[in-house]
Structure formats: C-alpha cells, structure tokens
mmCIF file of C-alpha atoms and ligand atoms in Angstrom:
data_model
loop_
_atom_site.group_PDB
_atom_site.id
_atom_site.type_symbol
_atom_site.label_atom_id
_atom_site.label_comp_id
_atom_site.label_asym_id
_atom_site.label_seq_id
_atom_site.Cartn_x
_atom_site.Cartn_y
_atom_site.Cartn_z
ATOM 1 C CA MET A 1 -102.332 -31.975 52.562
ATOM 2 C CA ALA A 2 -100.065 -30.207 55.064
ATOM 3 C CA SER A 3 -101.598 -27.090 56.546
ATOM 4 C CA SER A 4 -98.850 -24.914 55.056
ATOM 5 C CA SER A 5 -99.668 -26.135 51.528
ATOM 6 C CA LEU A 6 -103.351 -25.662 52.258
ATOM 7 C CA SER A 7 -102.795 -22.058 53.239
ATOM 8 C CA ALA A 8 -100.580 -21.542 50.166
ATOM 9 C CA VAL A 9 -103.436 -22.841 47.987
ATOM 10 C CA LEU A 10 -105.871 -20.567 49.819
ATOM 11 C CA LEU A 11 -103.584 -17.580 49.321
ATOM 12 C CA LEU A 12 -103.312 -18.337 45.614
ATOM 13 C CA CYS A 13 -107.117 -18.627 45.311
ATOM 14 C CA LEU A 14 -107.521 -15.271 47.041
ATOM 15 C CA ALA A 15 -104.958 -13.700 44.710
ATOM 16 C CA VAL A 16 -106.736 -15.106 41.663
ATOM 17 C CA ALA A 17 -110.123 -13.912 42.986
ATOM 18 C CA ALA A 18 -108.749 -10.424 43.581
ATOM 19 C CA SER A 19 -107.028 -10.227 40.206
ATOM 20 C CA ALA A 20 -110.294 -11.286 38.565
ATOM 21 C CA GLN A 21 -111.579 -7.869 39.638
ATOM 22 C CA LEU A 22 -108.838 -6.077 37.720
ATOM 23 C CA SER A 23 -109.685 -4.951 34.203
ATOM 24 C CA PRO A 24 -107.739 -3.262 31.395
ATOM 25 C CA THR A 25 -110.666 -0.865 30.859
ATOM 26 C CA PHE A 26 -110.892 0.198 34.516
ATOM 27 C CA TYR A 27 -110.143 3.907 33.841
ATOM 28 C CA ASP A 28 -111.839 4.169 30.439
ATOM 29 C CA THR A 29 -114.656 6.346 31.737
ATOM 30 C CA THR A 30 -113.177 7.758 34.968
ATOM 31 C CA CYS A 31 -109.823 8.866 33.529
ATOM 32 C CA PRO A 32 -109.694 8.136 29.797
ATOM 33 C CA ASN A 33 -106.294 9.779 29.273
ATOM 34 C CA ALA A 34 -104.565 8.028 32.161
ATOM 35 C CA LEU A 35 -102.678 5.453 30.090
ATOM 36 C CA ALA A 36 -101.559 7.938 27.430
ATOM 37 C CA THR A 37 -100.361 10.324 30.148
ATOM 38 C CA ILE A 38 -98.292 7.616 31.842
ATOM 39 C CA LYS A 39 -96.837 6.460 28.542
ATOM 40 C CA SER A 40 -95.696 9.896 27.435
ATOM 41 C CA ALA A 41 -94.176 10.696 30.839
ATOM 42 C CA VAL A 42 -92.285 7.381 30.920
ATOM 43 C CA THR A 43 -91.062 7.815 27.344
ATOM 44 C CA ALA A 44 -89.843 11.329 28.173
ATOM 45 C CA ALA A 45 -88.093 10.131 31.340
ATOM 46 C CA VAL A 46 -86.363 7.260 29.490
ATOM 47 C CA ASN A 47 -85.326 9.581 26.657
ATOM 48 C CA LYS A 48 -83.817 11.932 29.236
ATOM 49 C CA GLU A 49 -81.957 9.143 31.054
ATOM 50 C CA ASN A 50 -82.058 5.701 29.482
ATOM 51 C CA ARG A 51 -81.363 3.880 32.769
ATOM 52 C CA MET A 52 -84.709 5.147 34.095
ATOM 53 C CA GLY A 53 -86.583 2.394 32.238
ATOM 54 C CA ALA A 54 -84.699 -0.195 34.263
ATOM 55 C CA SER A 55 -85.260 1.632 37.517
ATOM 56 C CA LEU A 56 -89.026 1.862 36.997
ATOM 57 C CA LEU A 57 -89.266 -1.815 36.068
ATOM 58 C CA ARG A 58 -87.408 -2.793 39.244
ATOM 59 C CA LEU A 59 -89.615 -0.541 41.397
ATOM 60 C CA HIS A 60 -92.661 -2.475 40.231
ATOM 61 C CA PHE A 61 -91.006 -5.838 41.003
ATOM 62 C CA HIS A 62 -90.001 -4.661 44.487
ATOM 63 C CA ASP A 63 -93.530 -3.384 45.056
ATOM 64 C CA CYS A 64 -95.288 -6.594 44.017
ATOM 65 C CA PHE A 65 -93.032 -9.024 45.905
ATOM 66 C CA VAL A 66 -93.801 -7.355 49.233
ATOM 67 C CA GLN A 67 -97.458 -7.635 50.302
ATOM 68 C CA GLY A 68 -98.563 -7.500 46.651
ATOM 69 C CA CYS A 69 -98.735 -4.701 44.062
ATOM 70 C CA ASP A 70 -100.039 -2.026 46.410
ATOM 71 C CA ALA A 71 -97.465 0.774 46.025
ATOM 72 C CA SER A 72 -96.183 0.029 49.533
ATOM 73 C CA VAL A 73 -92.654 0.570 48.234
ATOM 74 C CA LEU A 74 -93.502 4.175 47.371
ATOM 75 C CA LEU A 75 -94.310 5.185 50.967
ATOM 76 C CA SER A 76 -91.351 7.140 52.306
ATOM 77 C CA GLY A 77 -89.138 5.330 54.773
ATOM 78 C CA MET A 78 -90.232 1.793 55.703
ATOM 79 C CA GLU A 79 -89.649 -0.625 52.775
ATOM 80 C CA GLN A 80 -87.370 1.925 51.186
ATOM 81 C CA ASN A 81 -84.960 1.324 54.079
ATOM 82 C CA ALA A 82 -84.808 -2.448 53.520
ATOM 83 C CA ILE A 83 -81.422 -3.831 52.471
ATOM 84 C CA PRO A 84 -82.300 -4.573 48.810
ATOM 85 C CA ASN A 85 -83.815 -1.100 48.422
ATOM 86 C CA VAL A 86 -81.825 1.467 50.357
ATOM 87 C CA MET A 87 -79.429 3.532 48.212
ATOM 88 C CA SER A 88 -80.469 1.361 45.297
ATOM 89 C CA LEU A 89 -84.106 1.837 44.243
ATOM 90 C CA ARG A 90 -84.646 4.862 42.053
ATOM 91 C CA GLY A 91 -87.276 6.520 39.898
ATOM 92 C CA PHE A 92 -89.594 7.700 42.681
ATOM 93 C CA GLU A 93 -89.607 11.248 41.311
ATOM 94 C CA VAL A 94 -90.871 10.041 37.920
ATOM 95 C CA ILE A 95 -93.829 8.268 39.561
ATOM 96 C CA ASP A 96 -94.507 11.319 41.766
ATOM 97 C CA SER A 97 -94.608 13.604 38.774
ATOM 98 C CA ILE A 98 -96.943 11.278 36.818
ATOM 99 C CA LYS A 99 -99.190 11.152 39.899
ATOM 100 C CA ALA A 100 -99.253 14.966 40.118
ATOM 101 C CA GLN A 101 -100.291 15.199 36.454
ATOM 102 C CA LEU A 102 -103.028 12.604 36.922
ATOM 103 C CA GLU A 103 -104.336 14.356 40.042
ATOM 104 C CA THR A 104 -104.931 17.523 38.036
ATOM 105 C CA MET A 105 -106.706 15.519 35.308
ATOM 106 C CA CYS A 106 -108.791 13.139 37.447
ATOM 107 C CA LYS A 107 -108.748 13.756 41.169
ATOM 108 C CA GLN A 108 -108.007 10.762 43.411
ATOM 109 C CA THR A 109 -108.843 8.249 40.711
ATOM 110 C CA VAL A 110 -105.716 6.503 39.439
ATOM 111 C CA SER A 111 -103.842 4.534 42.093
ATOM 112 C CA CYS A 112 -100.083 4.687 42.578
ATOM 113 C CA ALA A 113 -99.977 0.879 42.285
ATOM 114 C CA ASP A 114 -101.554 1.063 38.811
ATOM 115 C CA ILE A 115 -99.243 3.897 37.749
ATOM 116 C CA LEU A 116 -96.262 1.744 38.713
ATOM 117 C CA THR A 117 -97.600 -1.316 36.874
ATOM 118 C CA VAL A 118 -98.252 0.633 33.669
ATOM 119 C CA ALA A 119 -94.939 2.504 33.960
ATOM 120 C CA ALA A 120 -93.071 -0.833 34.166
ATOM 121 C CA ARG A 121 -94.715 -1.987 30.933
ATOM 122 C CA ASP A 122 -94.096 1.354 29.198
ATOM 123 C CA SER A 123 -90.435 1.283 30.292
ATOM 124 C CA VAL A 124 -89.916 -2.089 28.638
ATOM 125 C CA VAL A 125 -91.611 -0.823 25.479
ATOM 126 C CA ALA A 126 -89.544 2.399 25.489
ATOM 127 C CA LEU A 127 -86.378 0.271 25.394
ATOM 128 C CA GLY A 128 -87.588 -1.894 22.514
ATOM 129 C CA GLY A 129 -89.116 -4.772 24.467
ATOM 130 C CA PRO A 130 -92.510 -6.473 24.209
ATOM 131 C CA SER A 131 -95.822 -4.892 25.131
ATOM 132 C CA TRP A 132 -98.760 -6.432 26.959
ATOM 133 C CA THR A 133 -102.194 -5.413 28.208
ATOM 134 C CA VAL A 134 -102.185 -4.338 31.853
ATOM 135 C CA PRO A 135 -105.208 -5.229 34.007
ATOM 136 C CA LEU A 136 -106.060 -2.216 36.226
ATOM 137 C CA GLY A 137 -107.969 -1.312 39.348
ATOM 138 C CA ARG A 138 -105.360 -1.873 42.066
ATOM 139 C CA ARG A 139 -105.642 0.308 45.131
ATOM 140 C CA ASP A 140 -102.880 1.621 47.383
ATOM 141 C CA SER A 141 -101.910 0.296 50.785
ATOM 142 C CA THR A 142 -101.998 2.331 53.957
ATOM 143 C CA ASN A 143 -98.907 0.530 55.238
ATOM 144 C CA ALA A 144 -95.568 -0.942 54.194
ATOM 145 C CA ASN A 145 -93.434 -3.720 55.626
ATOM 146 C CA GLU A 146 -89.666 -3.316 55.861
ATOM 147 C CA ALA A 147 -89.142 -6.769 57.408
ATOM 148 C CA ALA A 148 -91.070 -8.446 54.590
ATOM 149 C CA ALA A 149 -88.978 -6.538 52.034
ATOM 150 C CA ASN A 150 -85.841 -7.921 53.677
ATOM 151 C CA ASN A 151 -87.236 -11.450 53.784
ATOM 152 C CA GLU A 152 -89.036 -11.747 50.477
ATOM 153 C CA LEU A 153 -86.888 -9.936 47.914
ATOM 154 C CA PRO A 154 -84.261 -12.372 46.632
ATOM 155 C CA PRO A 155 -80.634 -11.284 47.223
ATOM 156 C CA PRO A 156 -77.955 -11.589 44.507
ATOM 157 C CA PHE A 157 -76.072 -14.377 46.321
ATOM 158 C CA PHE A 158 -79.012 -16.806 46.001
ATOM 159 C CA ASP A 159 -78.447 -20.067 44.138
ATOM 160 C CA LEU A 160 -80.961 -21.836 41.898
ATOM 161 C CA VAL A 161 -82.698 -23.672 44.762
ATOM 162 C CA ASN A 162 -83.209 -20.454 46.760
ATOM 163 C CA LEU A 163 -84.395 -18.531 43.693
ATOM 164 C CA THR A 164 -86.843 -21.273 42.741
ATOM 165 C CA GLN A 165 -88.213 -21.255 46.281
ATOM 166 C CA SER A 166 -88.458 -17.464 46.456
ATOM 167 C CA PHE A 167 -90.388 -17.208 43.163
ATOM 168 C CA GLY A 168 -92.336 -20.404 43.844
ATOM 169 C CA ASP A 169 -93.611 -18.875 47.092
ATOM 170 C CA LYS A 170 -95.252 -16.172 44.966
ATOM 171 C CA GLY A 171 -96.817 -18.675 42.563
ATOM 172 C CA PHE A 172 -94.246 -18.469 39.763
ATOM 173 C CA THR A 173 -92.982 -21.446 37.766
ATOM 174 C CA VAL A 174 -89.281 -21.920 37.150
ATOM 175 C CA THR A 175 -89.822 -20.773 33.549
ATOM 176 C CA ASP A 176 -91.504 -17.580 34.837
ATOM 177 C CA MET A 177 -88.508 -17.029 37.095
ATOM 178 C CA VAL A 178 -86.003 -17.422 34.262
ATOM 179 C CA ALA A 179 -88.102 -15.120 32.054
ATOM 180 C CA LEU A 180 -88.429 -12.439 34.752
ATOM 181 C CA SER A 181 -84.681 -12.559 35.392
ATOM 182 C CA GLY A 182 -84.376 -11.443 31.768
ATOM 183 C CA ALA A 183 -85.235 -7.975 33.114
ATOM 184 C CA HIS A 184 -81.492 -7.841 33.775
ATOM 185 C CA THR A 185 -81.093 -7.183 30.055
ATOM 186 C CA ILE A 186 -81.252 -3.522 31.126
ATOM 187 C CA GLY A 187 -80.004 -1.493 34.078
ATOM 188 C CA GLN A 188 -77.030 -1.502 36.376
ATOM 189 C CA ALA A 189 -75.731 -3.001 39.598
ATOM 190 C CA GLN A 190 -73.347 -1.774 42.267
ATOM 191 C CA CYS A 191 -69.924 -3.363 42.742
ATOM 192 C CA GLN A 192 -70.832 -4.573 46.234
ATOM 193 C CA ASN A 193 -73.453 -6.810 44.615
ATOM 194 C CA PHE A 194 -71.068 -8.537 42.164
ATOM 195 C CA ARG A 195 -67.590 -8.233 43.769
ATOM 196 C CA ASP A 196 -67.545 -11.825 45.023
ATOM 197 C CA ARG A 197 -68.384 -13.045 41.580
ATOM 198 C CA LEU A 198 -65.393 -11.213 40.072
ATOM 199 C CA TYR A 199 -62.854 -12.412 42.613
ATOM 200 C CA ASN A 200 -64.153 -15.696 44.019
ATOM 201 C CA GLU A 201 -66.099 -17.484 41.292
ATOM 202 C CA THR A 202 -64.782 -19.705 38.542
ATOM 203 C CA ASN A 203 -67.795 -19.803 36.212
ATOM 204 C CA ILE A 204 -67.018 -16.321 34.900
ATOM 205 C CA ASN A 205 -65.511 -15.366 31.531
ATOM 206 C CA SER A 206 -61.992 -14.172 32.338
ATOM 207 C CA GLY A 207 -61.980 -11.216 29.929
ATOM 208 C CA PHE A 208 -65.329 -10.104 31.318
ATOM 209 C CA ALA A 209 -64.063 -10.344 34.902
ATOM 210 C CA THR A 210 -60.879 -8.426 34.067
ATOM 211 C CA SER A 211 -62.811 -5.640 32.364
ATOM 212 C CA LEU A 212 -64.893 -5.101 35.509
ATOM 213 C CA LYS A 213 -62.185 -5.339 38.161
ATOM 214 C CA ALA A 214 -60.687 -1.881 37.600
ATOM 215 C CA ASN A 215 -63.950 -0.244 38.567
ATOM 216 C CA CYS A 216 -64.730 -2.779 41.307
ATOM 217 C CA PRO A 217 -61.629 -3.321 43.427
ATOM 218 C CA GLN A 218 -61.396 -6.360 45.669
ATOM 219 C CA PRO A 219 -61.266 -4.761 49.134
ATOM 220 C CA THR A 220 -64.678 -4.294 50.709
ATOM 221 C CA GLY A 221 -65.297 -0.578 51.063
ATOM 222 C CA SER A 222 -63.480 0.483 47.912
ATOM 223 C CA GLY A 223 -65.778 1.391 45.057
ATOM 224 C CA ASP A 224 -68.739 -0.400 46.638
ATOM 225 C CA ARG A 225 -71.257 1.746 44.790
ATOM 226 C CA ASN A 226 -69.512 1.845 41.415
ATOM 227 C CA LEU A 227 -71.838 0.689 38.683
ATOM 228 C CA ALA A 228 -71.640 -1.888 35.900
ATOM 229 C CA ASN A 229 -74.224 -2.802 33.277
ATOM 230 C CA LEU A 230 -76.198 -5.960 33.992
ATOM 231 C CA ASP A 231 -76.144 -6.744 30.255
ATOM 232 C CA VAL A 232 -72.597 -6.293 28.973
ATOM 233 C CA SER A 233 -73.612 -6.451 25.304
ATOM 234 C CA THR A 234 -76.743 -4.289 24.813
ATOM 235 C CA PRO A 235 -77.359 -2.468 28.133
ATOM 236 C CA TYR A 236 -80.069 -0.140 26.875
ATOM 237 C CA SER A 237 -82.059 -2.553 24.700
ATOM 238 C CA PHE A 238 -84.721 -4.747 26.133
ATOM 239 C CA ASP A 239 -83.719 -7.852 24.158
ATOM 240 C CA ASN A 240 -82.680 -11.464 24.800
ATOM 241 C CA ALA A 241 -78.920 -10.780 24.948
ATOM 242 C CA TYR A 242 -79.008 -11.463 28.701
ATOM 243 C CA TYR A 243 -79.378 -15.185 27.947
ATOM 244 C CA SER A 244 -76.515 -15.269 25.418
ATOM 245 C CA ASN A 245 -74.386 -13.546 28.062
ATOM 246 C CA LEU A 246 -75.202 -16.329 30.519
ATOM 247 C CA LYS A 247 -74.154 -18.910 27.931
ATOM 248 C CA SER A 248 -70.735 -17.232 27.716
ATOM 249 C CA GLN A 249 -70.427 -16.924 31.506
ATOM 250 C CA LYS A 250 -70.976 -13.180 31.371
ATOM 251 C CA GLY A 251 -73.804 -12.938 33.851
ATOM 252 C CA LEU A 252 -73.008 -10.047 36.215
ATOM 253 C CA LEU A 253 -74.716 -11.287 39.373
ATOM 254 C CA HIS A 254 -74.240 -14.685 40.972
ATOM 255 C CA SER A 255 -78.045 -15.064 40.800
ATOM 256 C CA ASP A 256 -77.901 -14.480 37.027
ATOM 257 C CA GLN A 257 -75.173 -17.000 36.247
ATOM 258 C CA VAL A 258 -76.741 -19.810 38.320
ATOM 259 C CA LEU A 259 -79.487 -19.960 35.685
ATOM 260 C CA PHE A 260 -76.991 -21.478 33.222
ATOM 261 C CA THR A 261 -74.399 -24.102 34.065
ATOM 262 C CA GLY A 262 -73.713 -25.541 30.606
ATOM 263 C CA THR A 263 -73.678 -28.987 32.181
ATOM 264 C CA GLY A 264 -77.375 -29.734 32.129
ATOM 265 C CA GLY A 265 -78.445 -27.586 35.066
ATOM 266 C CA GLY A 266 -82.177 -27.372 35.776
ATOM 267 C CA THR A 267 -82.743 -24.159 33.813
ATOM 268 C CA ASP A 268 -80.135 -24.590 31.049
ATOM 269 C CA ASN A 269 -82.744 -25.591 28.456
ATOM 270 C CA THR A 270 -84.890 -22.552 29.177
ATOM 271 C CA VAL A 271 -81.869 -20.254 28.867
ATOM 272 C CA ASN A 272 -80.932 -21.930 25.563
ATOM 273 C CA ASN A 273 -84.481 -21.467 24.314
ATOM 274 C CA PHE A 274 -84.688 -17.773 25.293
ATOM 275 C CA ALA A 275 -81.198 -17.110 23.865
ATOM 276 C CA SER A 276 -82.066 -18.557 20.474
ATOM 277 C CA ASN A 277 -85.710 -17.566 20.258
ATOM 278 C CA PRO A 278 -86.432 -13.888 21.030
ATOM 279 C CA ALA A 279 -90.180 -14.371 20.487
ATOM 280 C CA ALA A 280 -90.281 -17.155 23.093
ATOM 281 C CA PHE A 281 -88.580 -14.838 25.598
ATOM 282 C CA SER A 282 -90.873 -11.891 24.790
ATOM 283 C CA SER A 283 -94.005 -13.918 25.250
ATOM 284 C CA ALA A 284 -92.815 -15.647 28.452
ATOM 285 C CA PHE A 285 -91.687 -12.308 29.892
ATOM 286 C CA ALA A 286 -94.971 -10.561 29.061
ATOM 287 C CA SER A 287 -97.110 -13.275 30.618
ATOM 288 C CA ALA A 288 -94.934 -13.474 33.734
ATOM 289 C CA MET A 289 -95.179 -9.688 34.110
ATOM 290 C CA VAL A 290 -98.984 -9.856 33.997
ATOM 291 C CA LYS A 291 -98.789 -12.564 36.647
ATOM 292 C CA MET A 292 -96.502 -10.390 38.764
ATOM 293 C CA GLY A 293 -98.865 -7.438 38.409
ATOM 294 C CA ASN A 294 -101.683 -9.624 39.708
ATOM 295 C CA LEU A 295 -99.952 -10.466 43.009
ATOM 296 C CA SER A 296 -102.485 -9.827 45.820
ATOM 297 C CA PRO A 297 -103.840 -6.488 44.658
ATOM 298 C CA LEU A 298 -106.100 -4.432 46.911
ATOM 299 C CA THR A 299 -109.370 -3.904 45.041
ATOM 300 C CA GLY A 300 -112.890 -2.535 45.540
ATOM 301 C CA SER A 301 -113.013 -0.611 48.800
ATOM 302 C CA GLN A 302 -109.749 -2.028 50.198
ATOM 303 C CA GLY A 303 -106.915 0.420 50.876
ATOM 304 C CA GLN A 304 -107.213 3.827 49.241
ATOM 305 C CA VAL A 305 -106.213 5.832 46.185
ATOM 306 C CA ARG A 306 -103.340 7.883 47.524
ATOM 307 C CA ILE A 307 -103.215 11.547 46.581
ATOM 308 C CA SER A 308 -99.463 11.606 46.925
ATOM 309 C CA CYS A 309 -97.680 8.290 46.310
ATOM 310 C CA SER A 310 -95.138 8.818 49.089
ATOM 311 C CA LYS A 311 -97.658 9.151 51.918
ATOM 312 C CA VAL A 312 -101.038 7.835 53.019
ATOM 313 C CA ASN A 313 -103.979 10.246 52.721
HETATM 314 C C1 HEM B 401 -84.058 -13.387 40.271
HETATM 315 C C2 HEM B 401 -83.879 -12.704 41.375
HETATM 316 C C3 HEM B 401 -83.328 -11.309 41.343
HETATM 317 C C4 HEM B 401 -82.262 -10.855 42.044
HETATM 318 C C5 HEM B 401 -81.408 -11.640 43.019
HETATM 319 C C6 HEM B 401 -82.075 -9.475 41.673
HETATM 320 C C7 HEM B 401 -81.086 -8.656 42.182
HETATM 321 C C8 HEM B 401 -80.778 -7.412 41.678
HETATM 322 C C9 HEM B 401 -79.670 -6.615 42.126
HETATM 323 C C10 HEM B 401 -78.706 -6.964 43.243
HETATM 324 C C11 HEM B 401 -79.647 -5.499 41.364
HETATM 325 C C12 HEM B 401 -78.639 -4.343 41.446
HETATM 326 C C13 HEM B 401 -79.041 -3.371 42.547
HETATM 327 C C14 HEM B 401 -77.931 -2.402 42.883
HETATM 328 O O1 HEM B 401 -76.769 -2.797 42.809
HETATM 329 O O2 HEM B 401 -78.245 -1.243 43.238
HETATM 330 C C15 HEM B 401 -80.739 -5.575 40.443
HETATM 331 C C16 HEM B 401 -81.044 -4.639 39.495
HETATM 332 C C17 HEM B 401 -82.140 -4.701 38.675
HETATM 333 N N1 HEM B 401 -83.139 -5.655 38.721
HETATM 334 FE FE1 HEM B 401 -83.053 -7.400 39.692
HETATM 335 N N2 HEM B 401 -83.023 -9.121 40.753
HETATM 336 C C18 HEM B 401 -83.822 -10.210 40.538
HETATM 337 C C19 HEM B 401 -84.937 -10.261 39.736
HETATM 338 C C20 HEM B 401 -85.443 -9.179 39.058
HETATM 339 C C21 HEM B 401 -86.743 -9.120 38.439
HETATM 340 C C22 HEM B 401 -87.798 -10.227 38.523
HETATM 341 C C23 HEM B 401 -86.845 -7.907 37.845
HETATM 342 C C24 HEM B 401 -88.004 -7.313 37.087
HETATM 343 C C25 HEM B 401 -88.911 -8.033 36.452
HETATM 344 C C26 HEM B 401 -85.592 -7.210 38.062
HETATM 345 C C27 HEM B 401 -85.263 -5.992 37.550
HETATM 346 C C28 HEM B 401 -84.061 -5.343 37.773
HETATM 347 C C29 HEM B 401 -83.632 -4.177 37.036
HETATM 348 C C30 HEM B 401 -84.335 -3.584 35.842
HETATM 349 C C31 HEM B 401 -82.428 -3.749 37.619
HETATM 350 C C32 HEM B 401 -81.603 -2.514 37.249
HETATM 351 C C33 HEM B 401 -82.181 -1.307 37.998
HETATM 352 C C34 HEM B 401 -81.497 0.018 37.718
HETATM 353 O O3 HEM B 401 -80.590 0.090 36.895
HETATM 354 O O4 HEM B 401 -81.917 0.997 38.376
HETATM 355 N N3 HEM B 401 -84.789 -8.000 38.822
HETATM 356 N N4 HEM B 401 -81.416 -6.752 40.666
#
C-alpha cells in the first residue's frame, strides 16, 4: 500500500477512535438543559429570519471540513478570512448568544463545536427536514487554519471528479456527497458564485437562467453580491426539491448541476433516487451529517471548552 493511502487509513482510524468517545448523553448530568436551550434559540432565530437555518447549517460544514469539528471557524479572523468564508458565512451572532446563555446555566461546560453541531441539526428540523441523534463531547480548538480553509472547502466551480475527491479525502462516499449537497435545498448564493453558469453554460434551463440574469448582470463587478435562492422551488423548506431541480437543469451552482447530467453520469441514479424518494434522501442526509459531525473531533483533555466562541480562553 502506498504510504499516502496508509496515512489516510491511519487518519480514518484515528477519527473513528475519537468519535467513539462522543456520546449523545454527554451533557445529561453536567448540563441537562443544554439541548433544549440550543433548540429553542435556533427555532427563534429561524422564525425571525428563515435564511438563518441555512447559514447555521453551512457554518457547521465549514467548521468540520477544516481540521475537524472543533469550532475553529468561529475564532475571529483566520478561517473567517478564507475565500469561501469571507463576506459569506453568517450566523455567528446566533451561536454567540446561545453560548452566552449556556455559560450562565453551566459554566465552561458545553463546547462551541457541540453547539454548532446541534444547531445545524435543529436548523434542518426547524425548516421541516429530518432529525437525527447528535453524538456530543467535542472540544474547541485553540487555533484555526486559513490556508486549510482555502484548500479544503470545495469551490462552486468544481466538477464531479473534484467534488468526489474533496469529499473522498474526508472519508465520504459519493452517495454521502450527493446527499450532503442536498443542503442546497435551503439558503442563498451570491451572483459572483453562479454568474458563469448563467452566461457560459448550456446545461441550464433557459427560463431559469433568464429569470436570474436581471439580478445578476454579466459584467464582473456588477451585482456580485446579489442573492438568489439555491432551491428555486421551495427555498425555505428542507425537502428533496433540490434533486428535482437538478433533473430540470435548475441547479444554481455549477457544482450542483454536475451531479445530474441526464445522460448516465456517475451520480444520475442517486439524484433520481433522492428526487423520487424523500425518505431515502432524509435517511442518507441524516447519516452523512452524523459522519460529518464525527470528523476528527477533539475529545477528553484535548483543546478546551471556550468561554466565548470567537476567542480562545
Ligand atoms: C458539494 C460541495 C459544495 C460547494 C461547492 C458549496 C458551495 C456553496 C456556495 C458557493 C454557496 C453560496 C455562498 C455565497 O454565495 O455566499 C453555498 C451556500 C450554502 N451551502 Fe454549500 N457547498 C457545498 C456543499 C455544502 C454542504 C455539504 C453543505 C451542508 C451540509 C452546504 C450548505 C450550504 C448552505 C445551507 C448554503 C446557504 C447558506 C446561506 O444562505 O447562508 N453546502 N455553498
């Protein structure tokens, strides 16, 4: 076995060993109201602004893909300045306010990384999506890595080979990757991330493209930050409409539409299955989210439980 595959296997074993230390009952005695507190704060935040569910879900993904689910993305500066994150990630204030509530209830007990993981689940539930049990006991990093955020978060111009590689590097199957992409059934993207698709791609529904062009003009620099819904049909429901959109060439991002070619592409069957079978999507999404939440957590005496999520103690 090549040494790179050996080290990948070793990394995976370490991740599995660490996640074995996580447990859904981790706070049952030390902070019994932690989960209820997070849930009610997330529900309130989503009721106030329905996009917030999407933003919290994405925060968790961008945390876990960069040195594991360790709340590194919440440290001010650093990863937050990486290209996929800057002027794009949102929801920090919701996590900060949950953390402040939990600090008054149970001092320095519930980690920011766990708050983010539970908040991602509760966001999906608040928008009508599936629920799952979240293993807990992650601790928070004392560092963050801007370069890793730039290298390891997939950009929207990736094709299927790049996406498969990017998720494969983290231990995900292609089916996991297609299921996780279904997170784009909620939330919004900026024109600069889908402009090329509107003006330079042919696998796009023409009515769909026309409807988006007015708010996303062709010249770079005009309307770059204007927003469009990732799911054109049901933007605030966590459902399987994302996959039906792909089948009608209404994926917003290049990286969405590459999942369905209609000509027997590698992930066409999975998209067909998730489009026609909401339960299959829900269950694949839930298990892939648990897998994502288990990416290299800090446990035991590693790292720390931050008092404020935006800075180390
Ligand atoms: C498959 C590779 C992926 C790529 C290339 C990608 C790329 C993007 C881009 C470019 C945006 C718009 C950002 C902006 O314009 O400000 C976005 C938004 C979003 N992404 Fe992804 N993403 C991917 C996978 C995921 C995964 C795995 C999740 C979660 C499980 C996720 C959740 C979201 C959500 C919920 C939004 C909307 C956020 C909001 O409205 O605040 N994405 N993504």
